[in-house]
XYZ file of C-alpha atoms in Angstrom:
345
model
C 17.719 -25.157 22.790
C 20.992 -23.508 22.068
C 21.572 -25.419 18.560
C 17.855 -24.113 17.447
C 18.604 -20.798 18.651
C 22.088 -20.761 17.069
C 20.275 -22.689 13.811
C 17.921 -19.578 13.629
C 20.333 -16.717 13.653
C 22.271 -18.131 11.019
C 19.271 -18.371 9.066
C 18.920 -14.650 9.439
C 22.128 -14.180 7.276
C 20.685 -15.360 4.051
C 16.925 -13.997 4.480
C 18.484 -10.058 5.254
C 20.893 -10.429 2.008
C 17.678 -11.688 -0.139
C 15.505 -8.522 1.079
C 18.228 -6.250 0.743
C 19.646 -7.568 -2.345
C 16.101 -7.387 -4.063
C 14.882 -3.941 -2.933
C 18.199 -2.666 -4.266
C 17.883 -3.950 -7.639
C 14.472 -3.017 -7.902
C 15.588 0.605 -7.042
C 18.620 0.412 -9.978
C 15.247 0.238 -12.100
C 13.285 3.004 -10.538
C 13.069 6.197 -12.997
C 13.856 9.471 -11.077
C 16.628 8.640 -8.535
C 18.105 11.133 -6.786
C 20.455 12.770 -9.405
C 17.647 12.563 -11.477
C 15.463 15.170 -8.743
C 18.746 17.466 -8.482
C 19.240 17.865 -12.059
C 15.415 18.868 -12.008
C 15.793 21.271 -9.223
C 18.742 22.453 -10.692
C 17.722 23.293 -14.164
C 14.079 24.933 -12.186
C 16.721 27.268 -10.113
C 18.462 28.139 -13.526
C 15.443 28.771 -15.450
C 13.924 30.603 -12.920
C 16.960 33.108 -12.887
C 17.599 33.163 -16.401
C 16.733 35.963 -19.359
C 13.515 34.486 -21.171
C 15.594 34.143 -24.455
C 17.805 32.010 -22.976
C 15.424 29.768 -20.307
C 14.910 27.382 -23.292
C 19.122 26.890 -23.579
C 19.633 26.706 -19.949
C 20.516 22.626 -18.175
C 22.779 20.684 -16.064
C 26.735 20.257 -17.733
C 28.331 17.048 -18.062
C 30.891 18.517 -15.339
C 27.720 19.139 -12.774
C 26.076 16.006 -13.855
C 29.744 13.895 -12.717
C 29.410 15.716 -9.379
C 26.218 14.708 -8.743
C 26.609 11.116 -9.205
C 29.959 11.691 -6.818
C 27.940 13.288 -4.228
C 25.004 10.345 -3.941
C 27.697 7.627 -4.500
C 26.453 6.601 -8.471
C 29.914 7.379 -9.971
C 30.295 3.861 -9.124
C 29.546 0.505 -10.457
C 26.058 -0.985 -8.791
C 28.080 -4.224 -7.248
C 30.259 -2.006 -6.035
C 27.710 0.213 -4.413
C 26.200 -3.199 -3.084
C 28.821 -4.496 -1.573
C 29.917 -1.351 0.067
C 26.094 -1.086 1.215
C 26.608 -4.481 3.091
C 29.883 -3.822 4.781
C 27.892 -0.209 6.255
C 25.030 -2.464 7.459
C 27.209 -5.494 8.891
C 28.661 -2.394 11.112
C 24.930 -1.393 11.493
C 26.068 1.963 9.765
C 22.834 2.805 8.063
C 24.257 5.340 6.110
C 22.601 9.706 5.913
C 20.028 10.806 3.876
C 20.534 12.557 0.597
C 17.917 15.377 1.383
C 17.374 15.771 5.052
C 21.713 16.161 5.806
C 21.367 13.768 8.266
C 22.415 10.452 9.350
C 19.716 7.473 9.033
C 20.093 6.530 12.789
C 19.268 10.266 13.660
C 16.283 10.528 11.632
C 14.871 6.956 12.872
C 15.497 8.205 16.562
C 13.507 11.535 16.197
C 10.711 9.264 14.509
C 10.063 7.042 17.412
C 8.478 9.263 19.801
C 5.491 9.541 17.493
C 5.263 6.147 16.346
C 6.020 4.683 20.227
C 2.994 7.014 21.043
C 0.025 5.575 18.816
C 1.836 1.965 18.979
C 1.914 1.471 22.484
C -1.577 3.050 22.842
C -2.857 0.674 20.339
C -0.983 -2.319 22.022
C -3.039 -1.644 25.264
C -6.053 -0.805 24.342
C -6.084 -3.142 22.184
C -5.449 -5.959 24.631
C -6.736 -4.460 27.122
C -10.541 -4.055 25.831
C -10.370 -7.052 23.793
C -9.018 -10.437 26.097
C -11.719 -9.450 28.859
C -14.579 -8.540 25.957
C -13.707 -11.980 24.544
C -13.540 -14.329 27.441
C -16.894 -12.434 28.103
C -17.927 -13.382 24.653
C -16.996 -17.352 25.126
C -18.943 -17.449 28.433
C -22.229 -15.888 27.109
C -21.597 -17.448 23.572
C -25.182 -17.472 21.194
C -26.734 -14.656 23.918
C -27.431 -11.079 23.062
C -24.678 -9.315 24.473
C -22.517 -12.186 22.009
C -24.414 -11.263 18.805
C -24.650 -7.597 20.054
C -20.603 -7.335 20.588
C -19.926 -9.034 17.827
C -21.808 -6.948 15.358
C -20.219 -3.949 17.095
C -16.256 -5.034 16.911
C -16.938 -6.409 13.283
C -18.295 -2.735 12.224
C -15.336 -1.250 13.883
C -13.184 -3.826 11.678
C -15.015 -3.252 8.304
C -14.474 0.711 8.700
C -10.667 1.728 7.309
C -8.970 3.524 10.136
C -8.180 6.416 7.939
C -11.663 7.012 7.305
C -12.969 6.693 10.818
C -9.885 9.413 11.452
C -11.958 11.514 8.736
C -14.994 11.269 10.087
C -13.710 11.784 13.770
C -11.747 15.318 12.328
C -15.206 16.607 10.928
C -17.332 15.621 13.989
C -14.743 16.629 16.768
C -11.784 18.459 14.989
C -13.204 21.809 13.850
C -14.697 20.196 10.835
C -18.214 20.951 10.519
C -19.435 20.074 14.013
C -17.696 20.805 17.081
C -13.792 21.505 17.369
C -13.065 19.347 20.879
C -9.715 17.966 20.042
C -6.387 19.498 18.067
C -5.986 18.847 14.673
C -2.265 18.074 14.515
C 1.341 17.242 16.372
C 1.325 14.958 20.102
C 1.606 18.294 21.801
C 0.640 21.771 21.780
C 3.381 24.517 21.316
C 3.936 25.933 25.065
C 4.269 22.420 26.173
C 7.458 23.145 27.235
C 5.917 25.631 29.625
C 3.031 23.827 31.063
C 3.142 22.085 34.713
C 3.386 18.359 34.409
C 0.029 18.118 35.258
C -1.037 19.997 32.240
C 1.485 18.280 29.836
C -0.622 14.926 31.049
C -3.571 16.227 30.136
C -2.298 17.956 27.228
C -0.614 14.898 25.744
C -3.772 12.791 26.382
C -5.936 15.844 24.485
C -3.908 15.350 21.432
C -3.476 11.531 21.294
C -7.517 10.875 21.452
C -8.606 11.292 17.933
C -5.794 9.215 16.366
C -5.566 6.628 18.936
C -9.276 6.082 18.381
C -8.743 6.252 14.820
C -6.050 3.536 14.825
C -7.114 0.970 17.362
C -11.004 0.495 16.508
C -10.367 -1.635 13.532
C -7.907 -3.956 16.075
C -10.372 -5.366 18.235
C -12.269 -7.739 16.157
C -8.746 -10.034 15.715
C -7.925 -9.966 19.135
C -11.109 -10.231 20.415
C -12.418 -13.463 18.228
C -9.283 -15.255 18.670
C -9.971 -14.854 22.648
C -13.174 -16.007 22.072
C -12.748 -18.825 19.920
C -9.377 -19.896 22.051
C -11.369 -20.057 25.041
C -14.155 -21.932 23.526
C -12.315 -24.725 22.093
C -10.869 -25.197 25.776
C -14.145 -25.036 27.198
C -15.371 -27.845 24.971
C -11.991 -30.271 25.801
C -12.484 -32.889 27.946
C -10.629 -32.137 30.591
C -13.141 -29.225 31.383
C -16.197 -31.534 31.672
C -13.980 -33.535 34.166
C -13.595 -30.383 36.026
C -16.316 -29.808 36.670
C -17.590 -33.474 36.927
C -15.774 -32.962 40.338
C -17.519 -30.344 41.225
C -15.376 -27.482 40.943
C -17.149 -24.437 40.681
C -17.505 -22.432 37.197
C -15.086 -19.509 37.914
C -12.374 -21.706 39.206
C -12.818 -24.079 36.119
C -12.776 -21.156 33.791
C -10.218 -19.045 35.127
C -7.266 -22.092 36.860
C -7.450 -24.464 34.000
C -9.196 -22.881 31.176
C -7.751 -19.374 30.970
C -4.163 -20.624 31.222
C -4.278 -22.813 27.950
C -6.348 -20.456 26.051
C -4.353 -17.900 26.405
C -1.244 -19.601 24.944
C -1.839 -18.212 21.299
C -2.471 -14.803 22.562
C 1.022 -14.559 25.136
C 3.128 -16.116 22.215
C 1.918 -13.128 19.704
C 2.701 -10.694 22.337
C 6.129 -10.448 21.362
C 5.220 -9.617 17.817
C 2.581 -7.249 18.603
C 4.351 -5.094 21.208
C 7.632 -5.074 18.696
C 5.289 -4.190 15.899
C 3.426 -1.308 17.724
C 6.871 0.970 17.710
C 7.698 0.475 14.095
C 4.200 -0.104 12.419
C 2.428 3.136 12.951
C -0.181 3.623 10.593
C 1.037 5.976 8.118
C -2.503 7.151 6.694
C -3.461 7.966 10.197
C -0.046 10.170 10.662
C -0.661 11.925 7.711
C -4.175 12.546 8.836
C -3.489 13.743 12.060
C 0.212 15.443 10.600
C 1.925 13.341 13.030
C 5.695 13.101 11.990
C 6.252 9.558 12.702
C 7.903 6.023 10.840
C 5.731 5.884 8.832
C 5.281 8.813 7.630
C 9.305 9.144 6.891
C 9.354 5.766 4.962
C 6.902 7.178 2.404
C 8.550 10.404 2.041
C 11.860 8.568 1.870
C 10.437 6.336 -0.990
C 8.455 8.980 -3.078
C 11.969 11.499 -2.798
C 13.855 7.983 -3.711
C 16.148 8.680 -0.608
C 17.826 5.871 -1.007
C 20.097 5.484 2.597
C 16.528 5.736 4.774
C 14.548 3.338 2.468
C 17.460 0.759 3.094
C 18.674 1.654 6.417
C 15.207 1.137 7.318
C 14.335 -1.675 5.431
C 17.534 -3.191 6.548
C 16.538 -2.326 10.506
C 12.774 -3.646 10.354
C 13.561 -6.737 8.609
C 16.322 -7.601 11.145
C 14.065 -6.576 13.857
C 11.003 -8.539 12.089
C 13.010 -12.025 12.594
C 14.416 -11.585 15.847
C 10.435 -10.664 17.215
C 9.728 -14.354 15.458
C 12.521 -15.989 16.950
C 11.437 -14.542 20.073
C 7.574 -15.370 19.462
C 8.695 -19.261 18.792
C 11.045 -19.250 22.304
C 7.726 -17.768 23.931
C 5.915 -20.779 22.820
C 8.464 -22.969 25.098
C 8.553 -20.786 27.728
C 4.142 -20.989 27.780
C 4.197 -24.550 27.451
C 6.879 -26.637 28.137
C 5.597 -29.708 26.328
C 6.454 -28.242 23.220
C 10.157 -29.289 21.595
C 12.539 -27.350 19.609
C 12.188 -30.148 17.078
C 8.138 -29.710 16.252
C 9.022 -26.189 15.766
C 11.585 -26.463 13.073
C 8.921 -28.787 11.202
């Protein structure tokens, strides 16, 4: 176990350099880099301040242009800029933004709360609904409530999450309907004041419309691959022995069926729960003006802040692989028939 587990680290090494060292020669290509949006800025404050006879004359020096490329680190050669990028992240020193004068760490931390919020929610709910609506689904498979479920998750999954946020704003948000529920931010702005009683209820107030928003379109997955997992087991043969003996349909279903049908489900967990701090939807934060992950990766890209888009590129991916490892152990851990050696094939 320890060889595959040591095997699989090392194989880290090489898939982190090839992400890294391709996002940061696509960005050597990207036109309007960072010295690039100060020079613009710059000659904007100029103009702005300048007689109108002379607006047309007015720019950034060679002088200001050197200190630029000082300040953002592009007075140097790209492989040296790459390698010094590597030794940062081998420290895990991801390095501060160029705009927001503060470190990458910093600005990932302040993230979290918003993106742990709708993650975790989703995560739940998501399981939570779905495993019992799909073992549900397997034991009344070809009735009405199966069609009838069915055509409901499968709606839910064919409708974008961003536009069912849309549509939940104008029904419920002050749209055009009825304003029940707070258009923006987790909280409201005495939260510090309120009892914790109120905060609860407070919280909960301003989570509803994105959390809705964001975990509809989940339950179809989760909910066929319960259904189909459990029907496959239902169908093996050591079910029909089961019950040959005359064990009754509950214990049948839920000592010997729900155990191995389950095993696809527990080894995604890992995955899933990982995923649901770092994989906020970033349509639905911008919908909602929820100042999350994902929300700060697009800025960070579109202002071609450089540090954040690697720092957390670098962070994810590393996180990413050590959720798969983790997934793969799970497998073991579920069912012990399985080797180390059928997973490396």
């Amino acid at each position: 176990m320890w060889s595959y587990i040591v095997k699989r680290l090392l194989l880290m090494i090489p898939t982190l350099l090839g992400v890294l060292t391709l996002t940061f020669v696509v960005i050597q290509f990207v036109p309007g880099g960072p010295v690039e949006q100060m020079q613009h800025e710059l000659r904007k404050g100029a103009e702005s301040g300048a007689p109108f006879g002379l607006r047309a004359h007015t720019g950034v020096d060679a002088q200001q242009l050197a200190q630029l490329k000082q300040l953002y680190g592009f007075d140097k050669p790209p492989l040296e800029r790459y390698v010094l990028m590597l030794k940062r992240f081998a420290t895990f020193d991801l390095g501060h933004s160029y705009f927001r004068h503060q470190s990458v760490w910093s600005l990932i931390v302040s993230k979290l709360p918003v993106s742990i919020s709708i993650g975790l929610w989703t995560f739940f709910l998501t399981y939570l609904i779905s495993v019992p609506l799909g073992i549900a689904k397997a034991v009344r498979n070809g009735s009405r409530f199966d069609v009838a479920t069915s055509l409901v998750v499968l709606i839910g999954y064919a409708i974008p999450g961003f536009v069912l946020g849309v549509l939940l704003l104008v029904l419920f948000g002050g749209g055009t309907f009825l304003q029940l529920f707070p258009l923006r931010n987790l909280t409201s702005d005495n939260w510090a004041q309120l009892s914790l009683g109120a905060k609860i209820v407070d919280y909960l107030w301003h989570i509803t419309l994105p959390i809705t928003a964001s975990v509809v379109g989940s339950f179809a997955i989760v909910t066929m691959l319960t259904k189909n997992a459990f029907l496959d087991e239902i169908r093996k043969q050591y079910v029909l022995t089961a019950r040959a003996k005359g064990l009754s349909e509950k214990r049948v279903l839920w000592k010997h069926v729900f155990r191995n049908a389950l095993l696809p489900l527990i080894v995604g967990f890992p995955a899933a729960f990982i995923g649901a701090f770092f994989t906020g939807s970033l349509l639905i934060e911008t919908l909602f003006s929820l100042d999350g992950l994902g929300l700060l990766s697009y800025e960070s890209v579109v202002r071609r802040d450089y540090p954040v888009v690697l720092g957390t590129l670098y962070l994810f991916t590393l996180i990413g692989l050590a959720t798969k490892l983790i997934s793969d152990l799970c497998y073991v851990w579920v069912d012990p028939r399985i080797q180390f050696e059928q997973l490396e094939r």
